[in-house]
PDB file of C-alpha atoms in Angstrom:
ATOM      1  CA  MET A 258     -34.631  12.611  72.360  1.00 48.00           C
ATOM      2  CA  SER A 259     -33.686   9.324  71.188  1.00 47.00           C
ATOM      3  CA  THR A 260     -31.242   8.686  68.872  1.00 49.00           C
ATOM      4  CA  THR A 261     -30.971   5.131  67.009  1.00 49.00           C
ATOM      5  CA  THR A 262     -27.778   3.899  65.221  1.00 49.00           C
ATOM      6  CA  THR A 263     -27.816   1.619  62.152  1.00 46.00           C
ATOM      7  CA  PRO A 264     -25.899  -1.476  62.290  1.00 47.00           C
ATOM      8  CA  ARG A 265     -22.785  -1.879  60.053  1.00 48.00           C
ATOM      9  CA  LEU A 266     -23.208  -4.439  57.837  1.00 43.00           C
ATOM     10  CA  ALA A 267     -20.225  -7.067  57.100  1.00 45.00           C
ATOM     11  CA  PRO A 268     -20.297  -7.494  53.068  1.00 47.00           C
ATOM     12  CA  ALA A 269     -21.423 -10.139  51.702  1.00 46.00           C
ATOM     13  CA  PRO A 270     -19.106 -12.300  50.205  1.00 48.00           C
ATOM     14  CA  THR A 271     -18.968 -11.966  46.006  1.00 51.00           C
ATOM     15  CA  SER A 272     -20.198 -15.438  44.611  1.00 51.00           C
ATOM     16  CA  ALA A 273     -18.520 -14.809  41.432  1.00 59.00           C
ATOM     17  CA  LEU A 274     -15.122 -16.344  40.196  1.00 69.00           C
ATOM     18  CA  SER A 275     -13.459 -13.001  39.860  1.00 74.00           C
ATOM     19  CA  LEU A 276      -9.679 -12.643  37.804  1.00 78.00           C
ATOM     20  CA  SER A 277      -8.631  -9.394  39.545  1.00 79.00           C
ATOM     21  CA  ARG A 278      -9.275 -10.771  42.975  1.00 79.00           C
ATOM     22  CA  THR A 279      -7.808 -14.215  42.663  1.00 83.00           C
ATOM     23  CA  THR A 280      -4.254 -12.644  41.032  1.00 87.00           C
ATOM     24  CA  ALA A 281      -4.226 -10.439  43.911  1.00 83.00           C
ATOM     25  CA  THR A 282      -4.958 -13.325  46.846  1.00 82.00           C
ATOM     26  CA  ALA A 283      -2.511 -15.163  44.772  1.00 85.00           C
ATOM     27  CA  THR A 284      -0.097 -11.895  44.808  1.00 88.00           C
ATOM     28  CA  ARG A 285      -0.046 -11.866  48.166  1.00 84.00           C
ATOM     29  CA  VAL A 286       0.240 -15.151  49.322  1.00 83.00           C
ATOM     30  CA  LEU A 287       3.642 -15.155  46.944  1.00 85.00           C
ATOM     31  CA  ARG A 288       5.139 -12.265  48.201  1.00 86.00           C
ATOM     32  CA  GLN A 289       4.439 -13.558  51.899  1.00 82.00           C
ATOM     33  CA  LEU A 290       6.599 -16.847  50.451  1.00 81.00           C
ATOM     34  CA  ARG A 291       8.924 -14.957  49.597  1.00 83.00           C
ATOM     35  CA  HIS A 292       9.893 -14.044  53.054  1.00 82.00           C
ATOM     36  CA  ASP A 293      10.844 -17.915  53.844  1.00 81.00           C
ATOM     37  CA  PRO A 294      13.150 -19.194  51.861  1.00 83.00           C
ATOM     38  CA  ARG A 295      13.218 -22.270  53.597  1.00 81.00           C
ATOM     39  CA  THR A 296       9.929 -22.982  52.112  1.00 79.00           C
ATOM     40  CA  ILE A 297      10.290 -22.228  48.771  1.00 81.00           C
ATOM     41  CA  ALA A 298      13.491 -24.707  49.029  1.00 82.00           C
ATOM     42  CA  MET A 299      11.673 -27.058  50.130  1.00 78.00           C
ATOM     43  CA  MET A 300       9.334 -27.071  47.438  1.00 79.00           C
ATOM     44  CA  ILE A 301      11.556 -26.624  44.509  1.00 82.00           C
ATOM     45  CA  LEU A 302      14.718 -28.311  45.681  1.00 84.00           C
ATOM     46  CA  ILE A 303      13.592 -31.687  47.570  1.00 85.00           C
ATOM     47  CA  PRO A 304      12.075 -33.288  44.910  1.00 85.00           C
ATOM     48  CA  CYS A 305      15.256 -32.451  42.771  1.00 88.00           C
ATOM     49  CA  VAL A 306      17.387 -34.290  45.693  1.00 88.00           C
ATOM     50  CA  MET A 307      15.212 -36.769  46.103  1.00 88.00           C
ATOM     51  CA  LEU A 308      15.688 -37.533  42.492  1.00 89.00           C
ATOM     52  CA  PHE A 309      19.508 -37.167  42.372  1.00 89.00           C
ATOM     53  CA  LEU A 310      20.164 -39.364  45.415  1.00 90.00           C
ATOM     54  CA  LEU A 311      17.664 -42.042  43.905  1.00 88.00           C
ATOM     55  CA  ARG A 312      19.401 -42.262  40.582  1.00 89.00           C
ATOM     56  CA  TYR A 313      22.972 -43.135  42.423  1.00 90.00           C
ATOM     57  CA  VAL A 314      21.141 -45.005  44.907  1.00 89.00           C
ATOM     58  CA  PHE A 315      20.717 -47.479  41.882  1.00 86.00           C
ATOM     59  CA  ASP A 316      23.750 -46.283  39.967  1.00 86.00           C
ATOM     60  CA  GLY A 317      24.930 -50.210  39.438  1.00 83.00           C
ATOM     61  CA  SER A 318      21.072 -50.559  37.730  1.00 82.00           C
ATOM     62  CA  PRO A 319      19.815 -48.083  35.771  1.00 80.00           C
ATOM     63  CA  ARG A 320      17.121 -50.043  34.465  1.00 82.00           C
ATOM     64  CA  THR A 321      15.618 -50.125  37.999  1.00 83.00           C
ATOM     65  CA  PHE A 322      16.006 -46.037  38.345  1.00 85.00           C
ATOM     66  CA  ASP A 323      14.274 -45.876  34.003  1.00 82.00           C
ATOM     67  CA  SER A 324      11.481 -48.318  36.136  1.00 80.00           C
ATOM     68  CA  ILE A 325      10.274 -46.139  39.249  1.00 84.00           C
ATOM     69  CA  GLY A 326      12.133 -42.769  38.032  1.00 82.00           C
ATOM     70  CA  ALA A 327       9.163 -41.783  36.348  1.00 81.00           C
ATOM     71  CA  SER A 328       6.629 -42.513  38.607  1.00 83.00           C
ATOM     72  CA  LEU A 329       8.655 -41.074  41.725  1.00 85.00           C
ATOM     73  CA  LEU A 330       8.560 -37.740  39.184  1.00 84.00           C
ATOM     74  CA  GLY A 331       5.249 -38.143  39.941  1.00 81.00           C
ATOM     75  CA  ILE A 332       4.971 -38.891  43.339  1.00 87.00           C
ATOM     76  CA  PHE A 333       7.428 -36.407  45.096  1.00 85.00           C
ATOM     77  CA  PRO A 334       6.016 -33.362  43.898  1.00 83.00           C
ATOM     78  CA  LEU A 335       2.818 -34.545  45.007  1.00 88.00           C
ATOM     79  CA  ILE A 336       4.085 -34.818  48.689  1.00 88.00           C
ATOM     80  CA  THR A 337       5.642 -32.215  49.140  1.00 85.00           C
ATOM     81  CA  MET A 338       3.554 -29.495  47.634  1.00 85.00           C
ATOM     82  CA  PHE A 339       0.931 -30.919  49.620  1.00 90.00           C
ATOM     83  CA  LEU A 340       3.489 -30.574  52.976  1.00 86.00           C
ATOM     84  CA  VAL A 341       4.153 -26.736  52.299  1.00 84.00           C
ATOM     85  CA  THR A 342       0.185 -26.103  51.143  1.00 83.00           C
ATOM     86  CA  SER A 343      -1.025 -27.509  54.643  1.00 86.00           C
ATOM     87  CA  ILE A 344       1.192 -25.944  56.830  1.00 84.00           C
ATOM     88  CA  ALA A 345       1.318 -22.650  54.844  1.00 80.00           C
ATOM     89  CA  THR A 346      -2.363 -22.547  54.699  1.00 80.00           C
ATOM     90  CA  LEU A 347      -2.795 -23.686  58.594  1.00 81.00           C
ATOM     91  CA  ARG A 348      -0.947 -20.715  59.833  1.00 79.00           C
ATOM     92  CA  GLU A 349      -3.136 -18.254  57.234  1.00 75.00           C
ATOM     93  CA  ARG A 350      -6.424 -20.224  59.535  1.00 75.00           C
ATOM     94  CA  THR A 351      -4.809 -19.552  63.020  1.00 76.00           C
ATOM     95  CA  SER A 352      -3.256 -16.281  62.675  1.00 73.00           C
ATOM     96  CA  GLY A 353      -6.470 -14.763  61.622  1.00 71.00           C
ATOM     97  CA  THR A 354      -5.657 -13.697  57.891  1.00 69.00           C
ATOM     98  CA  LEU A 355      -8.209 -15.803  56.352  1.00 67.00           C
ATOM     99  CA  GLU A 356     -10.828 -14.706  58.855  1.00 67.00           C
ATOM    100  CA  ARG A 357      -9.928 -11.033  57.931  1.00 72.00           C
ATOM    101  CA  LEU A 358     -10.176 -12.144  54.411  1.00 68.00           C
ATOM    102  CA  LEU A 359     -13.332 -13.712  54.708  1.00 65.00           C
ATOM    103  CA  ALA A 360     -15.258 -10.901  56.142  1.00 66.00           C
ATOM    104  CA  MET A 361     -14.267  -8.541  52.857  1.00 67.00           C
ATOM    105  CA  PRO A 362     -16.549  -8.707  49.683  1.00 64.00           C
ATOM    106  CA  LEU A 363     -14.533 -11.956  48.550  1.00 65.00           C
ATOM    107  CA  GLY A 364     -15.649 -14.843  47.225  1.00 68.00           C
ATOM    108  CA  LYS A 365     -14.368 -18.216  48.869  1.00 71.00           C
ATOM    109  CA  GLY A 366     -13.836 -19.311  45.058  1.00 75.00           C
ATOM    110  CA  ASP A 367     -10.994 -16.249  44.627  1.00 77.00           C
ATOM    111  CA  LEU A 368      -9.435 -17.023  47.890  1.00 79.00           C
ATOM    112  CA  ILE A 369      -9.361 -20.954  46.620  1.00 80.00           C
ATOM    113  CA  ALA A 370      -8.247 -20.025  43.258  1.00 82.00           C
ATOM    114  CA  GLY A 371      -6.174 -17.340  44.405  1.00 83.00           C
ATOM    115  CA  TYR A 372      -3.768 -20.049  46.704  1.00 82.00           C
ATOM    116  CA  ALA A 373      -4.131 -22.546  44.057  1.00 83.00           C
ATOM    117  CA  LEU A 374      -2.688 -19.907  41.148  1.00 86.00           C
ATOM    118  CA  ALA A 375      -0.003 -18.975  43.826  1.00 86.00           C
ATOM    119  CA  PHE A 376       1.272 -22.361  44.588  1.00 83.00           C
ATOM    120  CA  GLY A 377       0.619 -23.936  40.984  1.00 83.00           C
ATOM    121  CA  THR A 378       2.828 -20.901  39.937  1.00 86.00           C
ATOM    122  CA  LEU A 379       5.727 -22.346  42.294  1.00 85.00           C
ATOM    123  CA  ALA A 380       4.846 -26.232  41.445  1.00 83.00           C
ATOM    124  CA  ILE A 381       5.065 -25.666  37.403  1.00 85.00           C
ATOM    125  CA  ILE A 382       8.838 -24.450  38.597  1.00 88.00           C
ATOM    126  CA  GLN A 383       9.258 -27.456  40.532  1.00 85.00           C
ATOM    127  CA  SER A 384       7.910 -30.025  37.969  1.00 84.00           C
ATOM    128  CA  ALA A 385      10.379 -27.884  35.513  1.00 88.00           C
ATOM    129  CA  LEU A 386      13.804 -28.643  37.307  1.00 90.00           C
ATOM    130  CA  ALA A 387      12.403 -31.994  38.545  1.00 88.00           C
ATOM    131  CA  THR A 388      11.335 -33.508  34.939  1.00 87.00           C
ATOM    132  CA  GLY A 389      14.736 -31.524  33.186  1.00 88.00           C
ATOM    133  CA  LEU A 390      17.133 -32.908  35.478  1.00 89.00           C
ATOM    134  CA  ALA A 391      15.485 -36.608  35.557  1.00 88.00           C
ATOM    135  CA  VAL A 392      15.488 -36.930  32.257  1.00 87.00           C
ATOM    136  CA  TRP A 393      18.094 -34.063  30.605  1.00 89.00           C
ATOM    137  CA  THR A 394      21.205 -34.796  33.813  1.00 89.00           C
ATOM    138  CA  LEU A 395      20.097 -38.239  35.330  1.00 88.00           C
ATOM    139  CA  GLY A 396      19.815 -39.892  32.480  1.00 85.00           C
ATOM    140  CA  LEU A 397      15.867 -40.958  33.116  1.00 86.00           C
ATOM    141  CA  ASP A 398      14.976 -43.032  29.960  1.00 84.00           C
ATOM    142  CA  VAL A 399      11.683 -42.664  28.442  1.00 84.00           C
ATOM    143  CA  THR A 400       9.726 -43.327  25.336  1.00 86.00           C
ATOM    144  CA  GLY A 401       7.315 -41.287  24.850  1.00 86.00           C
ATOM    145  CA  SER A 402       8.077 -37.262  25.562  1.00 88.00           C
ATOM    146  CA  PRO A 403       9.190 -35.439  28.398  1.00 87.00           C
ATOM    147  CA  TRP A 404       6.268 -32.814  28.280  1.00 90.00           C
ATOM    148  CA  LEU A 405       3.926 -35.596  29.233  1.00 90.00           C
ATOM    149  CA  LEU A 406       6.215 -36.271  31.699  1.00 87.00           C
ATOM    150  CA  LEU A 407       6.041 -32.588  33.170  1.00 89.00           C
ATOM    151  CA  LEU A 408       2.176 -32.490  32.221  1.00 90.00           C
ATOM    152  CA  VAL A 409       1.639 -35.535  34.403  1.00 89.00           C
ATOM    153  CA  ALA A 410       4.529 -33.990  36.855  1.00 87.00           C
ATOM    154  CA  LEU A 411       2.420 -30.673  37.382  1.00 88.00           C
ATOM    155  CA  LEU A 412      -0.997 -32.102  37.862  1.00 90.00           C
ATOM    156  CA  ASP A 413       0.411 -34.495  40.504  1.00 89.00           C
ATOM    157  CA  ALA A 414       1.656 -31.090  42.389  1.00 86.00           C
ATOM    158  CA  LEU A 415      -1.524 -29.314  41.823  1.00 87.00           C
ATOM    159  CA  LEU A 416      -3.480 -32.349  43.208  1.00 90.00           C
ATOM    160  CA  GLY A 417      -0.823 -31.858  46.659  1.00 89.00           C
ATOM    161  CA  THR A 418      -2.105 -28.544  46.682  1.00 85.00           C
ATOM    162  CA  ALA A 419      -5.652 -29.079  46.862  1.00 88.00           C
ATOM    163  CA  LEU A 420      -5.716 -32.179  49.476  1.00 90.00           C
ATOM    164  CA  GLY A 421      -2.803 -29.449  51.509  1.00 87.00           C
ATOM    165  CA  LEU A 422      -6.056 -27.282  51.412  1.00 84.00           C
ATOM    166  CA  PHE A 423      -8.447 -28.922  51.939  1.00 87.00           C
ATOM    167  CA  VAL A 424      -6.883 -30.449  55.352  1.00 87.00           C
ATOM    168  CA  SER A 425      -5.629 -28.262  56.675  1.00 82.00           C
ATOM    169  CA  ALA A 426      -9.225 -26.591  57.695  1.00 78.00           C
ATOM    170  CA  PHE A 427      -9.443 -29.829  60.027  1.00 83.00           C
ATOM    171  CA  ALA A 428      -6.026 -29.789  61.629  1.00 80.00           C
ATOM    172  CA  ALA A 429      -5.778 -27.401  64.714  1.00 77.00           C
ATOM    173  CA  SER A 430      -1.550 -27.295  64.796  1.00 79.00           C
ATOM    174  CA  GLU A 431       0.809 -27.395  62.197  1.00 78.00           C
ATOM    175  CA  PHE A 432       2.076 -30.773  64.366  1.00 81.00           C
ATOM    176  CA  GLN A 433      -1.403 -31.861  63.382  1.00 81.00           C
ATOM    177  CA  ALA A 434      -1.621 -30.754  59.829  1.00 80.00           C
ATOM    178  CA  VAL A 435       1.551 -33.215  59.504  1.00 82.00           C
ATOM    179  CA  GLN A 436       0.153 -36.062  60.541  1.00 84.00           C
ATOM    180  CA  PHE A 437      -2.322 -36.245  58.317  1.00 86.00           C
ATOM    181  CA  MET A 438       0.257 -37.201  54.991  1.00 86.00           C
ATOM    182  CA  PRO A 439      -0.057 -40.656  57.236  1.00 85.00           C
ATOM    183  CA  ALA A 440      -3.590 -40.674  56.581  1.00 87.00           C
ATOM    184  CA  VAL A 441      -3.922 -39.313  53.156  1.00 89.00           C
ATOM    185  CA  ILE A 442      -0.525 -39.986  50.893  1.00 91.00           C
ATOM    186  CA  PHE A 443       0.535 -43.065  52.408  1.00 90.00           C
ATOM    187  CA  PRO A 444      -2.330 -45.238  52.072  1.00 91.00           C
ATOM    188  CA  GLN A 445      -2.114 -43.680  48.230  1.00 92.00           C
ATOM    189  CA  LEU A 446       1.779 -44.588  48.372  1.00 91.00           C
ATOM    190  CA  LEU A 447       1.307 -47.926  49.093  1.00 91.00           C
ATOM    191  CA  LEU A 448      -1.559 -49.098  47.292  1.00 92.00           C
ATOM    192  CA  CYS A 449      -0.486 -47.146  43.963  1.00 91.00           C
ATOM    193  CA  GLY A 450       1.951 -49.636  41.925  1.00 89.00           C
ATOM    194  CA  LEU A 451       4.501 -48.046  42.432  1.00 86.00           C
ATOM    195  CA  PHE A 452       5.991 -51.678  44.715  1.00 86.00           C
ATOM    196  CA  THR A 453       4.220 -54.104  42.722  1.00 86.00           C
ATOM    197  CA  PRO A 454       1.397 -54.567  39.677  1.00 87.00           C
ATOM    198  CA  ARG A 455      -1.964 -53.069  41.319  1.00 89.00           C
ATOM    199  CA  ASP A 456      -3.997 -56.404  39.892  1.00 88.00           C
ATOM    200  CA  ASN A 457      -1.499 -58.639  41.671  1.00 90.00           C
ATOM    201  CA  MET A 458      -2.746 -57.137  45.216  1.00 91.00           C
ATOM    202  CA  HIS A 459      -5.682 -58.381  47.117  1.00 91.00           C
ATOM    203  CA  PRO A 460      -8.700 -58.345  45.145  1.00 92.00           C
ATOM    204  CA  VAL A 461      -9.699 -55.653  48.308  1.00 93.00           C
ATOM    205  CA  LEU A 462      -6.758 -53.709  47.628  1.00 93.00           C
ATOM    206  CA  GLU A 463      -7.229 -53.564  43.839  1.00 91.00           C
ATOM    207  CA  THR A 464     -10.441 -52.218  44.358  1.00 93.00           C
ATOM    208  CA  LEU A 465      -9.615 -49.784  46.645  1.00 93.00           C
ATOM    209  CA  SER A 466      -6.376 -48.669  44.559  1.00 93.00           C
ATOM    210  CA  ASP A 467      -8.978 -47.503  41.906  1.00 92.00           C
ATOM    211  CA  VAL A 468     -10.405 -44.839  43.445  1.00 92.00           C
ATOM    212  CA  LEU A 469      -7.053 -43.254  44.669  1.00 92.00           C
ATOM    213  CA  PRO A 470      -5.460 -40.237  42.771  1.00 92.00           C
ATOM    214  CA  MET A 471      -2.271 -41.542  42.855  1.00 92.00           C
ATOM    215  CA  SER A 472      -2.918 -44.242  41.535  1.00 93.00           C
ATOM    216  CA  TYR A 473      -3.779 -42.683  37.818  1.00 93.00           C
ATOM    217  CA  ALA A 474      -0.739 -40.179  38.482  1.00 91.00           C
ATOM    218  CA  VAL A 475       1.820 -43.829  38.195  1.00 90.00           C
ATOM    219  CA  ASP A 476      -0.441 -45.170  35.184  1.00 92.00           C
ATOM    220  CA  GLY A 477       0.266 -42.314  33.766  1.00 90.00           C
ATOM    221  CA  MET A 478       3.608 -41.946  34.221  1.00 89.00           C
ATOM    222  CA  ASN A 479       4.186 -45.652  33.201  1.00 88.00           C
ATOM    223  CA  GLU A 480       2.065 -45.004  30.201  1.00 90.00           C
ATOM    224  CA  VAL A 481       4.946 -41.887  28.902  1.00 89.00           C
ATOM    225  CA  LEU A 482       7.815 -44.598  29.839  1.00 86.00           C
ATOM    226  CA  ARG A 483       6.081 -47.298  27.604  1.00 87.00           C
ATOM    227  CA  HIS A 484       5.042 -45.581  24.500  1.00 88.00           C
ATOM    228  CA  THR A 485       5.870 -42.978  21.848  1.00 87.00           C
ATOM    229  CA  ASP A 486       2.777 -41.228  21.568  1.00 87.00           C
ATOM    230  CA  MET A 487       0.034 -40.180  23.764  1.00 90.00           C
ATOM    231  CA  THR A 488      -2.744 -43.036  24.376  1.00 91.00           C
ATOM    232  CA  ALA A 489      -5.711 -42.994  25.276  1.00 93.00           C
ATOM    233  CA  THR A 490      -5.358 -43.985  28.069  1.00 93.00           C
ATOM    234  CA  PHE A 491      -2.927 -41.732  29.115  1.00 93.00           C
ATOM    235  CA  VAL A 492      -5.295 -39.112  28.559  1.00 94.00           C
ATOM    236  CA  ARG A 493      -8.177 -40.648  30.830  1.00 94.00           C
ATOM    237  CA  ASP A 494      -4.822 -40.841  33.603  1.00 94.00           C
ATOM    238  CA  ALA A 495      -4.600 -37.443  33.503  1.00 93.00           C
ATOM    239  CA  LEU A 496      -7.801 -36.354  32.836  1.00 95.00           C
ATOM    240  CA  ILE A 497      -8.870 -37.996  36.356  1.00 94.00           C
ATOM    241  CA  VAL A 498      -5.513 -36.461  38.451  1.00 93.00           C
ATOM    242  CA  ALA A 499      -6.709 -33.541  37.299  1.00 93.00           C
ATOM    243  CA  GLY A 500     -10.408 -34.233  37.795  1.00 94.00           C
ATOM    244  CA  CYS A 501      -9.423 -35.108  41.734  1.00 93.00           C
ATOM    245  CA  ALA A 502      -8.046 -31.929  41.635  1.00 90.00           C
ATOM    246  CA  LEU A 503     -10.237 -29.436  41.110  1.00 91.00           C
ATOM    247  CA  LEU A 504     -12.853 -31.507  43.160  1.00 92.00           C
ATOM    248  CA  VAL A 505     -10.826 -31.093  46.397  1.00 89.00           C
ATOM    249  CA  LEU A 506     -10.577 -27.196  45.430  1.00 85.00           C
ATOM    250  CA  GLY A 507     -14.113 -27.469  45.447  1.00 84.00           C
ATOM    251  CA  LEU A 508     -14.289 -29.282  48.781  1.00 85.00           C
ATOM    252  CA  GLY A 509     -11.663 -27.178  50.247  1.00 78.00           C
ATOM    253  CA  ALA A 510     -13.540 -24.546  49.392  1.00 76.00           C
ATOM    254  CA  ALA A 511     -16.503 -25.630  51.168  1.00 77.00           C
ATOM    255  CA  THR A 512     -14.540 -25.599  54.423  1.00 72.00           C
ATOM    256  CA  LEU A 513     -13.513 -21.904  54.727  1.00 65.00           C
ATOM    257  CA  ARG A 514     -16.198 -20.102  56.909  1.00 60.00           C
ATOM    258  CA  ARG A 515     -16.247 -17.574  59.520  1.00 53.00           C
ATOM    259  CA  ARG A 516     -15.207 -18.619  62.969  1.00 49.00           C
ATOM    260  CA  THR A 517     -16.730 -15.741  64.857  1.00 47.00           C
ATOM    261  CA  ALA A 518     -19.802 -13.459  64.004  1.00 42.00           C
TER     262      ALA A 518
END
C-alpha cells in the first residue's frame, strides 16, 4: 500500500499593498529600534548637534551660517537616514528576518512601505527638531516660511531612507554598507551646489549635477532662503526629490527576494 504526501506550498506573496500589513511591519521595526537607543540618538540628535557646531564655527560671520545652514539642514538628515537605514536593513537581511518575512503572505510593497513608514516617522521627528533648532534657537535667517524648510528636510530624510534601503541589498556586512557612502553620498555632496554654484562648474559636472537629487534639495532650500512665497522652482525641486525617493523605494522593492528555495 503506497501513500502519497502532498507537498506543502509556501504561501503566495500578495501583490496588493495592504495598510494593515504595512503598519504591522512599521510597528515591528519601531519596536526593534526602541531597544537600540544609540541608533535612535544618531538619527534624531546628530543633525541637531552638527547644526549647533556649525552655527558657532561661523560665530563671527552669521551671514555665512545663513547662506549654508539651510542647505545643510536638508543634507544632514539625508546622510544620517542613509547610514542608519542601510545598516538596520542589512541586519534584517543577514539575520534571516527578511527571509522569513518573504516566506509569508506579505507583499514586497508592504515590506518596503513598512520600513519607509517606520524610518519616515523618525525622519519627521528628526527634521522637526533640526528645523526648529536652526530657525528658532540658532537664529537661521530665512525669507520664506520655516514650514517649507521642514518640508524639504523631511523629503531629504525620506530620500536618505530610500537610498539606504536600496544599497543594503548589495552589502554583505555593515562595513560594506558604510562603504557605499563615498559612492552614493559624497559625489552628490560635492556637486549639489553647496560649495560653489552649479553653473560655475565644468559643463560635464554641471550636467551630472542636474541628475542628482541632492542638487534639487539644496536648490529648494535656497528658494526658501531667498523668497517670501512658494515659487514654481521650489515646487519643481520638491517634486523631483519626492519622485526620486519613490523611484528608489521601487528599486528597493525589486531587490527583495528569497535567497533560499
